[in-house]
JSON list of C-alpha atoms and ligand atoms in Angstrom, two decimals:
[
{"chain": "A", "resi": 1, "resn": "UNK", "atom": "CA", "xyz": [139.44, 178.56, -48.14]},
{"chain": "A", "resi": 2, "resn": "UNK", "atom": "CA", "xyz": [140.30, 176.90, -51.43]},
{"chain": "A", "resi": 3, "resn": "UNK", "atom": "CA", "xyz": [140.49, 179.21, -54.42]},
{"chain": "A", "resi": 4, "resn": "UNK", "atom": "CA", "xyz": [137.54, 178.93, -56.79]},
{"chain": "A", "resi": 5, "resn": "UNK", "atom": "CA", "xyz": [139.41, 179.45, -60.04]},
{"chain": "A", "resi": 6, "resn": "UNK", "atom": "CA", "xyz": [136.30, 178.68, -62.08]},
{"chain": "A", "resi": 7, "resn": "UNK", "atom": "CA", "xyz": [134.28, 181.58, -60.65]},
{"chain": "A", "resi": 8, "resn": "UNK", "atom": "CA", "xyz": [137.32, 183.78, -61.31]},
{"chain": "A", "resi": 9, "resn": "UNK", "atom": "CA", "xyz": [137.48, 182.59, -64.93]},
{"chain": "A", "resi": 10, "resn": "UNK", "atom": "CA", "xyz": [133.72, 183.05, -65.40]},
{"chain": "A", "resi": 11, "resn": "UNK", "atom": "CA", "xyz": [133.97, 186.62, -64.04]},
{"chain": "A", "resi": 12, "resn": "UNK", "atom": "CA", "xyz": [136.91, 187.37, -66.36]},
{"chain": "A", "resi": 13, "resn": "UNK", "atom": "CA", "xyz": [139.33, 187.76, -63.45]},
{"chain": "A", "resi": 14, "resn": "UNK", "atom": "CA", "xyz": [141.52, 184.90, -64.62]},
{"chain": "A", "resi": 15, "resn": "UNK", "atom": "CA", "xyz": [142.45, 183.75, -68.11]},
{"chain": "A", "resi": 16, "resn": "UNK", "atom": "CA", "xyz": [141.52, 180.34, -69.48]},
{"chain": "A", "resi": 17, "resn": "UNK", "atom": "CA", "xyz": [141.66, 178.54, -72.79]},
{"chain": "A", "resi": 18, "resn": "UNK", "atom": "CA", "xyz": [137.93, 178.47, -73.55]},
{"chain": "A", "resi": 19, "resn": "UNK", "atom": "CA", "xyz": [136.89, 175.87, -76.12]},
{"chain": "A", "resi": 20, "resn": "UNK", "atom": "CA", "xyz": [133.27, 177.00, -76.26]},
{"chain": "A", "resi": 21, "resn": "UNK", "atom": "CA", "xyz": [130.57, 178.35, -74.02]},
{"chain": "A", "resi": 22, "resn": "UNK", "atom": "CA", "xyz": [126.80, 178.66, -73.93]},
{"chain": "A", "resi": 23, "resn": "UNK", "atom": "CA", "xyz": [124.48, 180.26, -71.40]},
{"chain": "A", "resi": 24, "resn": "UNK", "atom": "CA", "xyz": [124.80, 177.38, -68.93]},
{"chain": "A", "resi": 25, "resn": "UNK", "atom": "CA", "xyz": [128.30, 175.93, -69.40]},
{"chain": "A", "resi": 26, "resn": "UNK", "atom": "CA", "xyz": [131.84, 176.84, -70.33]},
{"chain": "A", "resi": 27, "resn": "UNK", "atom": "CA", "xyz": [134.20, 174.20, -71.71]},
{"chain": "A", "resi": 28, "resn": "UNK", "atom": "CA", "xyz": [137.84, 175.01, -71.02]},
{"chain": "A", "resi": 29, "resn": "UNK", "atom": "CA", "xyz": [141.17, 173.24, -71.41]},
{"chain": "A", "resi": 30, "resn": "UNK", "atom": "CA", "xyz": [142.70, 171.81, -68.24]},
{"chain": "A", "resi": 31, "resn": "UNK", "atom": "CA", "xyz": [145.96, 173.63, -67.46]},
{"chain": "A", "resi": 32, "resn": "UNK", "atom": "CA", "xyz": [147.53, 170.32, -66.35]},
{"chain": "A", "resi": 33, "resn": "UNK", "atom": "CA", "xyz": [146.27, 167.85, -68.99]},
{"chain": "A", "resi": 34, "resn": "UNK", "atom": "CA", "xyz": [146.22, 164.15, -68.08]},
{"chain": "A", "resi": 35, "resn": "UNK", "atom": "CA", "xyz": [145.52, 163.02, -71.67]},
{"chain": "A", "resi": 36, "resn": "UNK", "atom": "CA", "xyz": [146.05, 164.44, -75.17]},
{"chain": "A", "resi": 37, "resn": "UNK", "atom": "CA", "xyz": [142.66, 166.10, -74.78]},
{"chain": "A", "resi": 38, "resn": "UNK", "atom": "CA", "xyz": [141.60, 167.14, -71.29]},
{"chain": "A", "resi": 39, "resn": "UNK", "atom": "CA", "xyz": [138.64, 169.47, -71.06]},
{"chain": "A", "resi": 40, "resn": "UNK", "atom": "CA", "xyz": [136.70, 170.77, -68.10]},
{"chain": "A", "resi": 41, "resn": "UNK", "atom": "CA", "xyz": [132.94, 171.25, -68.34]},
{"chain": "A", "resi": 42, "resn": "UNK", "atom": "CA", "xyz": [132.09, 174.02, -65.93]},
{"chain": "A", "resi": 43, "resn": "UNK", "atom": "CA", "xyz": [128.55, 175.20, -65.12]},
{"chain": "A", "resi": 44, "resn": "UNK", "atom": "CA", "xyz": [128.14, 178.98, -65.19]},
{"chain": "A", "resi": 45, "resn": "UNK", "atom": "CA", "xyz": [126.17, 178.79, -61.96]},
{"chain": "A", "resi": 46, "resn": "UNK", "atom": "CA", "xyz": [128.25, 177.89, -58.94]},
{"chain": "A", "resi": 47, "resn": "UNK", "atom": "CA", "xyz": [127.35, 174.61, -57.29]},
{"chain": "A", "resi": 48, "resn": "UNK", "atom": "CA", "xyz": [129.40, 173.07, -54.51]},
{"chain": "A", "resi": 49, "resn": "UNK", "atom": "CA", "xyz": [128.25, 169.51, -54.94]},
{"chain": "A", "resi": 50, "resn": "UNK", "atom": "CA", "xyz": [126.05, 166.96, -56.67]},
{"chain": "A", "resi": 51, "resn": "UNK", "atom": "CA", "xyz": [123.73, 167.24, -53.66]},
{"chain": "A", "resi": 52, "resn": "UNK", "atom": "CA", "xyz": [123.33, 170.99, -54.23]},
{"chain": "A", "resi": 53, "resn": "UNK", "atom": "CA", "xyz": [122.55, 170.46, -57.93]},
{"chain": "A", "resi": 54, "resn": "UNK", "atom": "CA", "xyz": [119.95, 167.84, -57.01]},
{"chain": "A", "resi": 55, "resn": "UNK", "atom": "CA", "xyz": [118.28, 170.37, -54.74]},
{"chain": "A", "resi": 56, "resn": "UNK", "atom": "CA", "xyz": [118.51, 173.45, -56.99]},
{"chain": "A", "resi": 57, "resn": "UNK", "atom": "CA", "xyz": [118.77, 172.46, -60.67]},
{"chain": "A", "resi": 58, "resn": "UNK", "atom": "CA", "xyz": [118.29, 168.76, -61.28]},
{"chain": "A", "resi": 59, "resn": "UNK", "atom": "CA", "xyz": [117.91, 169.26, -65.05]},
{"chain": "A", "resi": 60, "resn": "UNK", "atom": "CA", "xyz": [121.59, 170.19, -65.15]},
{"chain": "A", "resi": 61, "resn": "UNK", "atom": "CA", "xyz": [122.48, 166.52, -64.75]},
{"chain": "A", "resi": 62, "resn": "UNK", "atom": "CA", "xyz": [121.10, 165.90, -68.24]},
{"chain": "A", "resi": 63, "resn": "UNK", "atom": "CA", "xyz": [122.47, 169.07, -69.78]},
{"chain": "A", "resi": 64, "resn": "UNK", "atom": "CA", "xyz": [126.04, 168.43, -68.68]},
{"chain": "A", "resi": 65, "resn": "UNK", "atom": "CA", "xyz": [126.09, 165.16, -70.64]},
{"chain": "A", "resi": 66, "resn": "UNK", "atom": "CA", "xyz": [124.77, 166.94, -73.72]},
{"chain": "A", "resi": 67, "resn": "UNK", "atom": "CA", "xyz": [127.61, 169.45, -73.39]},
{"chain": "A", "resi": 68, "resn": "UNK", "atom": "CA", "xyz": [130.10, 166.59, -72.93]},
{"chain": "A", "resi": 69, "resn": "UNK", "atom": "CA", "xyz": [128.80, 165.00, -76.14]},
{"chain": "A", "resi": 70, "resn": "UNK", "atom": "CA", "xyz": [129.17, 168.29, -78.03]},
{"chain": "A", "resi": 71, "resn": "UNK", "atom": "CA", "xyz": [132.69, 168.80, -76.63]},
{"chain": "A", "resi": 72, "resn": "UNK", "atom": "CA", "xyz": [133.70, 165.27, -77.71]},
{"chain": "A", "resi": 73, "resn": "UNK", "atom": "CA", "xyz": [132.30, 165.83, -81.22]},
{"chain": "A", "resi": 74, "resn": "UNK", "atom": "CA", "xyz": [134.06, 169.19, -81.56]},
{"chain": "A", "resi": 75, "resn": "UNK", "atom": "CA", "xyz": [137.33, 167.64, -80.33]},
{"chain": "A", "resi": 76, "resn": "UNK", "atom": "CA", "xyz": [136.91, 164.83, -82.88]},
{"chain": "A", "resi": 77, "resn": "UNK", "atom": "CA", "xyz": [136.98, 162.05, -80.28]},
{"chain": "A", "resi": 78, "resn": "UNK", "atom": "CA", "xyz": [133.31, 161.06, -80.13]},
{"chain": "A", "resi": 79, "resn": "UNK", "atom": "CA", "xyz": [133.85, 158.01, -82.38]},
{"chain": "A", "resi": 80, "resn": "UNK", "atom": "CA", "xyz": [136.99, 156.62, -80.71]},
{"chain": "A", "resi": 81, "resn": "UNK", "atom": "CA", "xyz": [135.77, 157.29, -77.20]},
{"chain": "A", "resi": 82, "resn": "UNK", "atom": "CA", "xyz": [136.68, 159.27, -74.16]},
{"chain": "A", "resi": 83, "resn": "UNK", "atom": "CA", "xyz": [136.33, 159.26, -70.38]},
{"chain": "A", "resi": 84, "resn": "UNK", "atom": "CA", "xyz": [134.22, 161.50, -68.15]},
{"chain": "A", "resi": 85, "resn": "UNK", "atom": "CA", "xyz": [135.28, 161.97, -64.54]},
{"chain": "A", "resi": 86, "resn": "UNK", "atom": "CA", "xyz": [133.60, 163.72, -61.63]},
{"chain": "A", "resi": 87, "resn": "UNK", "atom": "CA", "xyz": [135.55, 164.23, -58.43]},
{"chain": "A", "resi": 88, "resn": "UNK", "atom": "CA", "xyz": [133.08, 164.70, -55.60]},
{"chain": "A", "resi": 89, "resn": "UNK", "atom": "CA", "xyz": [134.13, 165.86, -52.16]},
{"chain": "A", "resi": 90, "resn": "UNK", "atom": "CA", "xyz": [137.41, 165.55, -50.32]},
{"chain": "A", "resi": 91, "resn": "UNK", "atom": "CA", "xyz": [137.90, 161.80, -50.69]},
{"chain": "A", "resi": 92, "resn": "UNK", "atom": "CA", "xyz": [136.88, 162.03, -54.35]},
{"chain": "A", "resi": 93, "resn": "UNK", "atom": "CA", "xyz": [139.85, 164.27, -55.00]},
{"chain": "A", "resi": 94, "resn": "UNK", "atom": "CA", "xyz": [137.91, 167.43, -55.77]},
{"chain": "A", "resi": 95, "resn": "UNK", "atom": "CA", "xyz": [140.36, 170.34, -55.91]},
{"chain": "A", "resi": 96, "resn": "UNK", "atom": "CA", "xyz": [138.32, 173.32, -57.11]},
{"chain": "A", "resi": 97, "resn": "UNK", "atom": "CA", "xyz": [135.15, 173.87, -55.02]},
{"chain": "A", "resi": 98, "resn": "UNK", "atom": "CA", "xyz": [133.00, 174.53, -58.09]},
{"chain": "A", "resi": 99, "resn": "UNK", "atom": "CA", "xyz": [131.23, 171.50, -59.54]},
{"chain": "A", "resi": 100, "resn": "UNK", "atom": "CA", "xyz": [132.77, 170.44, -62.88]},
{"chain": "A", "resi": 101, "resn": "UNK", "atom": "CA", "xyz": [133.29, 167.42, -65.09]},
{"chain": "A", "resi": 102, "resn": "UNK", "atom": "CA", "xyz": [136.52, 166.25, -66.73]},
{"chain": "A", "resi": 103, "resn": "UNK", "atom": "CA", "xyz": [136.52, 164.95, -70.32]},
{"chain": "A", "resi": 104, "resn": "UNK", "atom": "CA", "xyz": [139.65, 163.04, -71.28]},
{"chain": "A", "resi": 105, "resn": "UNK", "atom": "CA", "xyz": [140.57, 161.44, -74.58]},
{"chain": "A", "resi": 106, "resn": "UNK", "atom": "CA", "xyz": [142.61, 161.73, -77.72]},
{"chain": "A", "resi": 107, "resn": "UNK", "atom": "CA", "xyz": [144.68, 158.71, -76.77]},
{"chain": "A", "resi": 108, "resn": "UNK", "atom": "CA", "xyz": [143.99, 155.20, -75.49]},
{"chain": "A", "resi": 109, "resn": "UNK", "atom": "CA", "xyz": [143.25, 155.38, -71.78]},
{"chain": "A", "resi": 110, "resn": "UNK", "atom": "CA", "xyz": [144.17, 152.41, -69.62]},
{"chain": "A", "resi": 111, "resn": "UNK", "atom": "CA", "xyz": [142.31, 150.66, -66.80]},
{"chain": "A", "resi": 112, "resn": "UNK", "atom": "CA", "xyz": [143.40, 153.17, -64.16]},
{"chain": "A", "resi": 113, "resn": "UNK", "atom": "CA", "xyz": [141.10, 156.11, -63.59]},
{"chain": "A", "resi": 114, "resn": "UNK", "atom": "CA", "xyz": [143.25, 158.61, -65.42]},
{"chain": "A", "resi": 115, "resn": "UNK", "atom": "CA", "xyz": [145.85, 156.75, -67.49]},
{"chain": "B", "resi": 201, "resn": "LIG", "atom": "ZN1", "xyz": [132.47, 178.88, -58.31]}
]
């Protein structure tokens, strides 16, 4: 069983560098940043997959982009641009089994997925 560090953070069992949070999402700094700014947008409710969100809370698909926009504005990178990444499933490179989105920016990102 892979550790769900996000549920542990949300329950206060593990520390994280929280940028901001609202009732539906927490935005935290990635502990292994792949760009000058590397944030994780984590839903408070645990979802395993995009398929599960589609079945249980489809409106979250819209809300997560609103949170990404707010995070980019607060990080000061909304004008210059940034990259959003979702790793879905084993082949997609998903490491933590709790749906989340990566926001990367703060420097020029190249044509490869990360840098
Ligand atoms: Zn979880």
